[in-house]
Coordinates of C-alpha atoms in Angstrom, one line a residue:
Chain A
X1 CA 15.0 2.6 -19.9
X2 CA 13.7 1.2 -16.2
X3 CA 15.0 3.1 -13.3
X4 CA 14.3 1.9 -9.9
X5 CA 15.6 3.9 -7.0
X6 CA 15.7 2.9 -3.3
X7 CA 12.5 0.7 -3.7
X8 CA 11.3 -0.5 -0.5
X9 CA 8.2 -2.8 0.2
X10 CA 7.0 -5.6 2.3
X11 CA 4.1 -7.4 3.8
X12 CA 3.3 -6.6 7.3
X13 CA 6.6 -6.6 9.3
X14 CA 8.3 -8.6 6.7
X15 CA 10.5 -6.3 4.6
X16 CA 10.8 -8.1 1.2
X17 CA 12.7 -5.1 -0.8
X18 CA 14.9 -3.0 1.2
X19 CA 16.3 0.0 -0.8
X20 CA 16.8 -1.7 -4.1
X21 CA 18.3 0.4 -6.9
X22 CA 19.2 -0.4 -10.4
X23 CA 18.8 0.3 -14.1
X24 CA 17.7 -2.0 -17.1
X25 CA 18.7 -0.5 -20.2
X26 CA 16.7 -0.4 -23.4
X27 CA 17.4 -3.1 -25.9
X28 CA 18.7 -5.4 -23.2
X29 CA 17.7 -8.2 -20.9
X30 CA 18.4 -7.4 -17.3
X31 CA 18.4 -10.7 -15.2
X32 CA 17.1 -10.4 -11.7
X33 CA 18.7 -13.3 -9.8
X34 CA 18.6 -14.7 -6.3
X35 CA 17.4 -17.5 -4.0
X36 CA 13.7 -18.2 -3.2
X37 CA 12.6 -15.3 -1.0
X38 CA 15.2 -12.9 -2.1
X39 CA 12.7 -10.6 -3.2
X40 CA 12.5 -11.1 -7.0
X41 CA 8.7 -11.6 -7.5
X42 CA 7.8 -8.9 -5.2
X43 CA 10.2 -6.4 -7.1
X44 CA 8.2 -7.2 -10.1
X45 CA 4.7 -6.8 -8.5
X46 CA 5.8 -3.5 -7.0
X47 CA 7.0 -2.0 -10.4
X48 CA 3.8 -3.2 -12.0
X49 CA 1.7 -1.6 -9.3
X50 CA 0.2 -4.9 -7.9
X51 CA 2.2 -4.4 -4.6
X52 CA 2.6 -0.7 -3.1
X53 CA 5.9 0.5 -2.4
X54 CA 6.6 2.0 1.1
X55 CA 9.6 4.0 -0.1
X56 CA 11.4 4.7 -3.4
X57 CA 10.4 5.3 -7.1
X58 CA 10.1 3.7 -10.5
X59 CA 10.7 5.6 -13.6
X60 CA 10.2 4.2 -17.0
X61 CA 11.7 6.4 -20.0
X62 CA 11.6 9.5 -17.8
X63 CA 8.0 9.2 -16.4
X64 CA 7.1 8.1 -12.7
X65 CA 5.6 4.7 -12.4
X66 CA 5.2 4.4 -9.0
X67 CA 1.7 5.8 -8.4
X68 CA 0.2 4.3 -11.5
X69 CA -2.4 1.7 -10.8
X70 CA -1.6 -2.0 -12.2
X71 CA -4.4 -1.6 -14.7
X72 CA -2.9 1.5 -16.6
X73 CA 0.5 -0.1 -16.9
X74 CA -0.2 -1.3 -20.5
X75 CA -1.2 2.0 -21.5
X76 CA 2.4 2.9 -20.3
X77 CA 3.9 0.3 -22.3
X78 CA 4.7 -1.9 -19.3
X79 CA 3.9 -5.8 -19.6
X80 CA 4.1 -8.0 -16.6
X81 CA 4.1 -11.7 -17.2
X82 CA 3.5 -13.1 -13.8
X83 CA 4.8 -16.2 -12.2
X84 CA 3.0 -19.3 -13.0
X85 CA 2.2 -18.1 -16.4
X86 CA -1.1 -16.3 -16.0
X87 CA -2.8 -17.8 -18.9
X88 CA -6.4 -17.6 -18.5
X89 CA -7.4 -21.2 -19.1
X90 CA -10.8 -20.9 -19.4
X91 CA -10.7 -18.6 -22.5
X92 CA -9.5 -19.6 -25.9
X93 CA -6.0 -18.9 -27.3
X94 CA -7.2 -16.2 -29.4
X95 CA -9.3 -14.6 -26.6
X96 CA -6.2 -14.5 -24.5
X97 CA -4.3 -12.8 -27.2
X98 CA -7.2 -10.3 -27.8
X99 CA -7.2 -9.4 -24.3
X100 CA -3.8 -8.5 -24.3
X101 CA -4.2 -6.0 -27.3
X102 CA -7.3 -4.5 -25.4
X103 CA -5.2 -3.1 -22.6
X104 CA -3.3 -0.6 -24.4
X105 CA -5.7 0.9 -27.0
X106 CA -8.9 -0.7 -26.2
X107 CA -9.3 -2.0 -29.9
X108 CA -7.6 -4.9 -31.6
X109 CA -5.2 -4.6 -34.6
X110 CA -5.6 -7.8 -36.7
X111 CA -2.0 -7.2 -37.8
X112 CA -0.7 -7.5 -34.3
X113 CA -2.5 -11.0 -34.0
X114 CA -1.0 -12.0 -37.4
X115 CA 2.5 -10.8 -36.1
X116 CA 2.2 -12.9 -32.9
X117 CA 0.8 -16.1 -34.9
X118 CA 4.0 -15.5 -37.0
X119 CA 6.4 -15.6 -34.0
X120 CA 4.4 -18.7 -32.5
X121 CA 3.0 -20.7 -35.3
X122 CA 1.8 -23.4 -32.8
X123 CA -0.7 -20.8 -31.2
X124 CA -2.0 -20.3 -34.7
X125 CA -2.8 -24.0 -35.2
X126 CA -4.7 -23.7 -31.8
X127 CA -6.3 -20.3 -32.0
X128 CA -9.9 -21.7 -31.1
X129 CA -8.8 -24.1 -28.4
X130 CA -9.5 -23.3 -24.8
X131 CA -6.1 -22.5 -23.3
X132 CA -6.1 -25.2 -20.7
X133 CA -5.3 -27.8 -23.3
X134 CA -2.0 -26.1 -24.0
X135 CA 1.2 -27.5 -22.8
X136 CA 3.6 -25.8 -20.4
X137 CA 5.7 -24.4 -23.3
X138 CA 2.8 -23.5 -25.3
X139 CA 1.5 -21.4 -22.4
X140 CA 4.7 -19.5 -22.1
X141 CA 4.6 -18.9 -25.8
X142 CA 0.8 -17.6 -25.3
X143 CA 1.7 -15.3 -22.4
X144 CA 4.6 -13.9 -24.1
X145 CA 2.5 -13.3 -27.2
X146 CA -0.2 -11.8 -25.3
X147 CA 2.3 -9.3 -23.7
X148 CA 3.5 -8.4 -27.1
X149 CA -0.2 -7.6 -28.4
X150 CA -0.2 -4.6 -26.2
X151 CA 3.1 -3.4 -28.0
X152 CA 5.1 -2.8 -24.9
X153 CA 8.4 -1.2 -24.6
X154 CA 9.2 -3.0 -21.3
X155 CA 8.5 -6.5 -20.4
X156 CA 8.8 -7.9 -17.0
X157 CA 9.1 -11.7 -16.9
X158 CA 8.9 -13.8 -13.9
X159 CA 10.1 -17.3 -14.0
X160 CA 9.5 -17.9 -17.5
X161 CA 11.6 -21.3 -17.4
X162 CA 9.7 -22.4 -14.4
X163 CA 8.7 -26.3 -14.9
X164 CA 9.8 -26.4 -18.7
X165 CA 12.1 -28.7 -20.3
X166 CA 15.6 -27.2 -21.0
X167 CA 15.1 -27.6 -24.8
X168 CA 11.8 -25.4 -24.6
X169 CA 13.5 -23.0 -22.1
X170 CA 16.4 -22.5 -24.6
X171 CA 13.8 -22.0 -27.4
X172 CA 11.9 -19.3 -25.7
X173 CA 15.0 -17.6 -24.4
X174 CA 16.2 -17.6 -28.0
X175 CA 12.9 -16.2 -29.3
X176 CA 13.1 -13.6 -26.6
X177 CA 16.5 -12.4 -27.3
X178 CA 15.5 -11.9 -30.9
X179 CA 12.7 -9.8 -29.9
X180 CA 14.6 -7.7 -27.7
X181 CA 17.0 -6.8 -30.6
X182 CA 14.3 -6.4 -33.2
X183 CA 12.0 -4.3 -31.0
X184 CA 14.4 -2.9 -28.8
X185 CA 12.4 -3.9 -25.9
X186 CA 13.6 -3.4 -22.3
X187 CA 13.3 -7.0 -20.4
X188 CA 13.6 -7.5 -16.9
X189 CA 13.9 -11.2 -16.5
X190 CA 13.3 -12.7 -13.0
X191 CA 14.9 -16.2 -12.6
X192 CA 16.0 -19.0 -10.4
X193 CA 17.8 -20.7 -13.2
X194 CA 20.6 -18.2 -13.2
X195 CA 22.9 -20.1 -15.5
X196 CA 20.2 -20.1 -18.4
X197 CA 19.1 -16.6 -17.6
X198 CA 22.8 -15.3 -17.7
X199 CA 23.1 -16.8 -21.2
X200 CA 20.7 -14.6 -22.6
X201 CA 20.9 -11.5 -20.4
X202 CA 23.2 -8.5 -20.9
X203 CA 23.1 -7.3 -17.5
X204 CA 22.2 -9.0 -14.1
X205 CA 21.3 -8.0 -10.7
X206 CA 21.6 -10.4 -7.6
X207 CA 19.2 -9.9 -4.9
X208 CA 19.6 -11.4 -1.4
X209 CA 17.1 -10.9 1.5
X210 CA 15.7 -7.8 -0.4
X211 CA 18.9 -6.2 -1.0
X212 CA 21.2 -5.7 -4.1
X213 CA 24.4 -7.6 -3.6
X214 CA 25.6 -7.6 -7.2
X215 CA 24.8 -5.4 -10.2
X216 CA 27.0 -6.0 -13.2
X217 CA 27.4 -7.2 -16.8
X218 CA 25.9 -10.8 -17.1
X219 CA 29.7 -12.3 -18.2
X220 CA 31.1 -10.6 -15.2
X221 CA 28.6 -12.0 -13.0
X222 CA 28.8 -15.5 -14.5
X223 CA 32.5 -15.5 -14.1
X224 CA 32.6 -14.3 -10.4
X225 CA 32.9 -17.8 -8.7
X226 CA 32.5 -16.6 -5.3
X227 CA 29.0 -15.0 -6.2
X228 CA 28.0 -18.0 -8.1
X229 CA 28.6 -20.1 -5.3
X230 CA 27.3 -17.9 -2.7
X231 CA 23.9 -16.6 -4.4
X232 CA 23.4 -18.2 -7.7
X233 CA 24.0 -22.0 -7.0
X234 CA 25.9 -23.0 -10.1
Chain B
X1 CA -51.6 -37.6 -21.9
X2 CA -53.3 -34.2 -21.6
X3 CA -52.1 -33.8 -18.0
X4 CA -48.7 -34.9 -18.8
X5 CA -48.4 -32.4 -21.6
X6 CA -49.8 -29.6 -19.4
X7 CA -47.4 -30.4 -16.3
X8 CA -44.7 -30.4 -18.8
X9 CA -45.6 -26.9 -20.2
X10 CA -46.4 -25.6 -16.7
X11 CA -42.9 -26.8 -15.8
X12 CA -41.2 -25.2 -18.8
X13 CA -42.5 -21.9 -18.0
X14 CA -41.8 -22.1 -14.5
X15 CA -38.4 -23.4 -15.2
X16 CA -37.5 -20.5 -17.5
X17 CA -38.2 -18.1 -14.4
X18 CA -35.9 -20.2 -12.2
X19 CA -33.3 -20.1 -15.1
X20 CA -33.3 -16.6 -15.3
X21 CA -33.1 -16.2 -11.6
X22 CA -30.5 -19.0 -11.3
X23 CA -28.4 -17.1 -14.1
X24 CA -28.5 -14.0 -11.8
X25 CA -27.1 -15.7 -9.0
X26 CA -24.4 -17.5 -11.1
X27 CA -23.3 -14.1 -12.9
X28 CA -22.6 -12.8 -9.5
X29 CA -21.2 -16.0 -7.9
X30 CA -18.7 -16.4 -10.9
X31 CA -17.3 -13.0 -10.7
X32 CA -17.2 -12.3 -6.9
X33 CA -17.8 -15.7 -5.2
X34 CA -20.7 -14.4 -3.2
X35 CA -24.2 -16.0 -3.4
X36 CA -26.3 -12.8 -3.2
X37 CA -29.4 -13.7 -1.2
X38 CA -30.6 -10.0 -1.7
X39 CA -31.4 -10.8 -5.3
X40 CA -35.0 -11.5 -4.4
X41 CA -35.7 -8.4 -2.5
X42 CA -33.8 -6.3 -5.2
X43 CA -36.1 -8.1 -7.8
X44 CA -39.1 -7.1 -5.7
X45 CA -38.2 -3.6 -5.2
X46 CA -38.0 -2.9 -9.1
X47 CA -41.2 -4.9 -9.6
X48 CA -42.9 -2.6 -7.1
X49 CA -41.4 0.4 -9.1
X50 CA -43.1 -1.0 -12.2
X51 CA -46.3 -1.2 -10.3
X52 CA -46.2 2.3 -9.2
X53 CA -45.7 3.4 -12.9
X54 CA -48.7 1.1 -14.0
X55 CA -50.7 2.4 -11.2
X56 CA -49.8 6.1 -12.3
X57 CA -51.8 5.1 -15.5
X58 CA -48.9 4.6 -17.9
X59 CA -48.4 1.6 -20.0
X60 CA -47.2 -1.9 -18.9
X61 CA -44.2 -1.9 -21.1
X62 CA -43.0 1.8 -19.9
X63 CA -43.3 0.1 -16.3
X64 CA -41.5 -3.2 -17.6
X65 CA -38.4 -1.0 -18.9
X66 CA -38.4 1.3 -15.8
X67 CA -38.0 -2.0 -13.9
X68 CA -35.4 -3.5 -15.7
X69 CA -33.3 -0.2 -16.0
X70 CA -33.7 0.3 -12.1
X71 CA -32.7 -3.2 -11.6
X72 CA -29.4 -2.5 -13.6
X73 CA -28.9 0.7 -11.3
X74 CA -29.7 -1.2 -8.2
X75 CA -27.2 -3.7 -9.1
X76 CA -24.6 -1.4 -9.8
X77 CA -25.2 0.6 -6.5
X78 CA -25.4 -2.5 -4.4
X79 CA -22.1 -3.6 -5.6
X80 CA -20.3 -0.2 -5.3
X81 CA -21.7 0.8 -1.8
X82 CA -22.5 -2.4 0.0
X83 CA -20.0 -5.1 -1.6
X84 CA -17.0 -3.1 -2.5
X85 CA -16.1 -2.2 0.9
X86 CA -15.6 -5.7 2.1
X87 CA -13.9 -6.7 -1.2
X88 CA -10.5 -8.5 -0.3
X89 CA -11.9 -9.6 3.2
X90 CA -13.4 -13.1 3.7
X91 CA -16.3 -14.0 1.3
X92 CA -18.8 -14.7 4.0
X93 CA -18.7 -11.1 5.0
X94 CA -20.1 -10.2 1.7
X95 CA -22.6 -13.1 2.1
X96 CA -23.7 -11.8 5.5
X97 CA -24.2 -8.3 4.0
X98 CA -26.5 -9.6 1.2
X99 CA -28.5 -11.3 3.9
X100 CA -28.7 -7.9 5.8
X101 CA -29.6 -6.2 2.6
X102 CA -32.4 -8.7 2.2
X103 CA -33.7 -7.7 5.4
X104 CA -33.4 -3.9 4.8
X105 CA -35.0 -4.0 1.5
X106 CA -37.9 -6.1 2.9
X107 CA -38.5 -3.6 5.6
X108 CA -38.2 -0.5 3.6
X109 CA -40.6 -2.3 0.9
X110 CA -43.1 -2.7 3.3
X111 CA -43.0 1.0 4.7
X112 CA -42.9 2.5 0.9
X113 CA -45.2 0.2 -0.9
X114 CA -47.2 -1.5 1.8
X115 CA -47.3 -4.7 3.5
X116 CA -50.0 -6.2 1.7
X117 CA -50.8 -8.2 -1.7
X118 CA -51.5 -6.2 -4.5
X119 CA -52.5 -7.5 -8.1
X120 CA -49.8 -7.0 -10.6
X121 CA -50.7 -6.7 -14.5
X122 CA -49.8 -9.0 -17.4
X123 CA -49.5 -7.7 -21.0
X124 CA -50.9 -11.1 -22.4
X125 CA -53.7 -13.5 -21.5
X126 CA -53.1 -15.6 -18.5
X127 CA -55.8 -18.2 -19.7
X128 CA -54.7 -21.4 -21.4
X129 CA -54.6 -21.3 -25.2
X130 CA -57.0 -23.7 -27.0
X131 CA -55.4 -26.2 -29.3
X132 CA -57.7 -28.5 -31.5
X133 CA -60.7 -27.9 -28.9
X134 CA -58.8 -28.3 -25.6
X135 CA -57.2 -25.9 -23.4
X136 CA -53.7 -26.6 -22.7
X137 CA -51.6 -25.0 -19.8
X138 CA -49.6 -22.7 -21.8
X139 CA -50.8 -19.0 -21.7
X140 CA -50.2 -15.8 -23.9
X141 CA -48.2 -14.7 -20.8
X142 CA -46.2 -18.1 -20.5
X143 CA -45.3 -17.7 -24.1
X144 CA -44.1 -14.1 -23.4
X145 CA -42.3 -15.5 -20.2
X146 CA -40.2 -18.1 -22.4
X147 CA -39.5 -15.8 -25.1
X148 CA -38.3 -13.1 -22.9
X149 CA -36.0 -15.0 -21.0
X150 CA -34.6 -16.7 -24.0
X151 CA -33.9 -13.4 -25.7
X152 CA -32.2 -12.1 -22.4
X153 CA -30.0 -15.3 -22.5
X154 CA -29.2 -14.8 -26.2
X155 CA -28.2 -11.2 -25.6
X156 CA -26.2 -12.2 -22.5
X157 CA -24.3 -14.8 -24.6
X158 CA -23.7 -12.5 -27.4
X159 CA -22.3 -9.8 -25.0
X160 CA -20.0 -12.6 -23.1
X161 CA -18.8 -14.1 -26.2
X162 CA -18.9 -11.5 -29.1
X163 CA -17.7 -8.3 -27.6
X164 CA -14.7 -6.9 -26.0
X165 CA -16.5 -5.8 -23.0
X166 CA -17.7 -9.4 -22.5
X167 CA -14.2 -10.8 -23.0
X168 CA -13.0 -8.1 -20.2
X169 CA -15.9 -9.2 -18.0
X170 CA -14.9 -12.9 -18.4
X171 CA -11.2 -12.4 -18.0
X172 CA -12.1 -10.4 -14.6
X173 CA -14.4 -13.2 -13.5
X174 CA -11.7 -15.8 -14.3
X175 CA -8.4 -14.3 -13.0
X176 CA -8.8 -10.8 -11.6
X177 CA -5.0 -10.3 -11.1
X178 CA -4.1 -11.3 -14.6
X179 CA -7.0 -9.3 -16.1
X180 CA -5.8 -6.2 -14.0
X181 CA -2.2 -6.7 -15.4
X182 CA -3.5 -6.6 -19.0
X183 CA -5.2 -3.4 -18.2
X184 CA -8.9 -4.5 -17.4
X185 CA -10.5 -2.2 -15.0
X186 CA -11.6 -5.0 -13.0
X187 CA -13.8 -3.2 -10.4
X188 CA -15.9 -1.6 -13.3
X189 CA -16.3 -5.1 -14.8
X190 CA -17.3 -6.2 -11.5
X191 CA -20.0 -3.5 -11.0
X192 CA -21.2 -4.1 -14.6
X193 CA -21.6 -7.8 -13.6
X194 CA -23.7 -7.0 -10.6
X195 CA -25.8 -4.7 -12.7
X196 CA -26.3 -7.1 -15.4
X197 CA -27.3 -10.0 -12.8
X198 CA -29.7 -7.6 -11.0
X199 CA -31.4 -6.7 -14.3
X200 CA -31.7 -10.7 -15.1
X201 CA -33.3 -10.9 -11.4
X202 CA -35.8 -8.0 -12.2
X203 CA -36.9 -9.8 -15.1
X204 CA -37.4 -12.8 -13.4
X205 CA -39.5 -10.8 -10.7
X206 CA -41.5 -9.1 -13.5
X207 CA -42.2 -12.4 -15.0
X208 CA -43.5 -14.2 -11.9
X209 CA -45.6 -11.2 -11.0
X210 CA -47.3 -10.9 -14.2
X211 CA -51.0 -11.7 -13.7
X212 CA -50.3 -12.4 -10.2
X213 CA -50.3 -10.8 -6.7
X214 CA -47.1 -9.0 -5.4
X215 CA -46.1 -8.4 -1.7
X216 CA -42.9 -7.6 -0.1
X217 CA -42.1 -11.3 0.2
X218 CA -43.2 -12.6 -3.0
X219 CA -39.9 -13.4 -4.4
X220 CA -38.6 -15.1 -1.3
X221 CA -39.2 -18.7 -2.4
X222 CA -37.9 -17.9 -5.8
X223 CA -34.5 -17.2 -4.4
X224 CA -34.5 -20.7 -2.5
X225 CA -35.6 -22.4 -6.1
X226 CA -33.3 -20.2 -8.0
X227 CA -30.3 -21.1 -5.6
X228 CA -31.3 -25.0 -6.1
X229 CA -31.3 -24.7 -10.0
X230 CA -27.8 -22.8 -9.8
X231 CA -26.4 -25.6 -7.6
X232 CA -28.0 -28.2 -9.8
X233 CA -26.2 -26.8 -12.9
X234 CA -23.0 -25.8 -11.1
X235 CA -22.8 -22.6 -9.5
X236 CA -19.8 -21.6 -12.0
X237 CA -21.7 -22.3 -15.1
X238 CA -24.3 -19.8 -16.7
X239 CA -25.3 -22.7 -19.3
X240 CA -25.7 -24.9 -16.2
X241 CA -27.8 -22.3 -14.4
X242 CA -30.3 -22.3 -17.3
X243 CA -30.4 -26.1 -17.7
X244 CA -30.7 -26.5 -13.9
X245 CA -33.6 -23.9 -13.8
X246 CA -35.4 -26.0 -16.4
X247 CA -34.7 -29.4 -14.9
X248 CA -36.1 -27.8 -11.6
X249 CA -39.0 -26.3 -13.1
X250 CA -40.1 -29.4 -14.7
X251 CA -39.2 -31.7 -11.8
X252 CA -41.2 -29.5 -9.3
X253 CA -44.2 -29.2 -11.9
X254 CA -44.4 -32.9 -12.2
X255 CA -44.2 -33.4 -8.3
X256 CA -46.9 -30.8 -7.9
X257 CA -49.0 -32.4 -10.5
X258 CA -48.7 -36.0 -9.7
X259 CA -47.7 -36.2 -6.0
X260 CA -49.0 -33.1 -4.4
X261 CA -48.5 -29.3 -4.5
X262 CA -47.6 -29.4 -0.8
X263 CA -44.5 -31.3 -1.5
X264 CA -42.9 -28.7 -4.1
X265 CA -40.7 -27.0 -1.3
X266 CA -39.6 -30.5 0.1
X267 CA -39.1 -31.9 -3.3
X268 CA -36.6 -28.9 -4.1
X269 CA -34.5 -29.6 -0.9
X270 CA -34.4 -33.2 -1.7
X271 CA -33.0 -32.4 -5.2
X272 CA -30.6 -29.9 -3.5
X273 CA -29.3 -32.7 -1.2
X274 CA -28.9 -35.3 -3.8
X275 CA -26.9 -33.0 -6.0
X276 CA -24.6 -31.9 -3.1
X277 CA -24.2 -35.6 -2.3
X278 CA -23.8 -37.3 -5.8
X279 CA -22.3 -34.4 -7.7
X280 CA -21.4 -31.4 -5.6
X281 CA -19.8 -29.6 -8.5
X282 CA -23.1 -29.5 -10.2
X283 CA -24.2 -31.1 -13.7
X284 CA -22.1 -28.8 -15.6
X285 CA -19.3 -27.4 -13.3
X286 CA -16.0 -26.8 -14.9
X287 CA -14.1 -28.0 -12.0
X288 CA -15.3 -31.4 -12.9
X289 CA -13.6 -31.0 -16.3
X290 CA -10.4 -29.5 -14.9
X291 CA -9.6 -32.4 -12.6
X292 CA -8.4 -34.4 -15.6

């Protein structure tokens, strides 16, 4: 369970997060929705230690995370898949995956590799290829697979649907939903595409200009016409 | 025919040293986007450390090992003390700091080791080997130079391609933020990268000094040629640095042998300009491939 309390952060005089509080339950997908500039990416970056919070706390399964350096997060069970996918294109597919395993234990368990190849057979076929030859959908599979190599309890996903065909998005979301159930993962899913995010999310938090404007079950958010028109754009 | 062979052999030996020095520059450029102009005086200082050990009556090989080890330490210290504080700012700041370090190390070396030419020993013969009755321009020390650089490159290749630490170092160089999110301690990898680069620079310094004279400024022209070699191969590509070094060594050897030795520096600048005009990314830059 990931609990964010009164989280405040910004860039110089610009306040990107203003007292954000919410809880993401274990074994559930929590969608973070809102327009461009609502603070979604800053929220993820602040949770994972890439950006410094001015105030507030982050708590993962009873442990404080807000003074932990970003490079220690994998050891705490937190995996952050950044926006723009974060494939290291100069490395091979397998090197990207190996790198994911090194973060937590410092060693590679071949069973983890086989498990990820089992989940994403397309990656197994191209394991020796340089990652820059992968398509957008394959890259998304690679970064999710790479995150799983660290056996995380919590996954932060930033715009995984960006630039992907709807069919690929559906496929990846389907897989994600399966993983959440089988591994009992806590997933925080940042999406601009609110409709498809709410279709797999259990819960949703809507941000506007750095503040939480709605925090409810996914179904309730999707059914709220006024909210949908004002903030979610569908 | 014999002159052709001798010119090629001389160029090959020299090219190996340029390749090593270019590799040292590329290792740092690739991870920190800094051209380390202090690489030359850093190598010079470690060569003087070797000379002090030799002058104290110890073996060449002890001095050799000590110079490489001090290169490793010096590289790490420079990254931590000089470069780290300006990290995150404009890269030009770090480059200017390396120029400052260039001057400081020069001055310190002149004070500590003396500002005069001193002869540096070589562990192998520095006279041409006889093959079939004629002497060719390949010396015992020349063979050692070629083998030492090849061995170092082989070990670096193994480190980068076959080990976990090498994978972490490459990830830090290619994408520091993603590497950090994956649990790589990027700062440590940068320190290690500088240390290894400085070690390779020290090796180049020792190989140039062998059987020759050293002086606080004896490496200064090498940083120019090493830089040209690195640009020739593409600053991002270690493989390109090696090929660039060999090509430059051969080209300059032919200019020296067939045109005139006084034109070598000019020829290097002409090559640099041609590369920048015709193929600014270098012969092996990955950016050219990525543009597709």
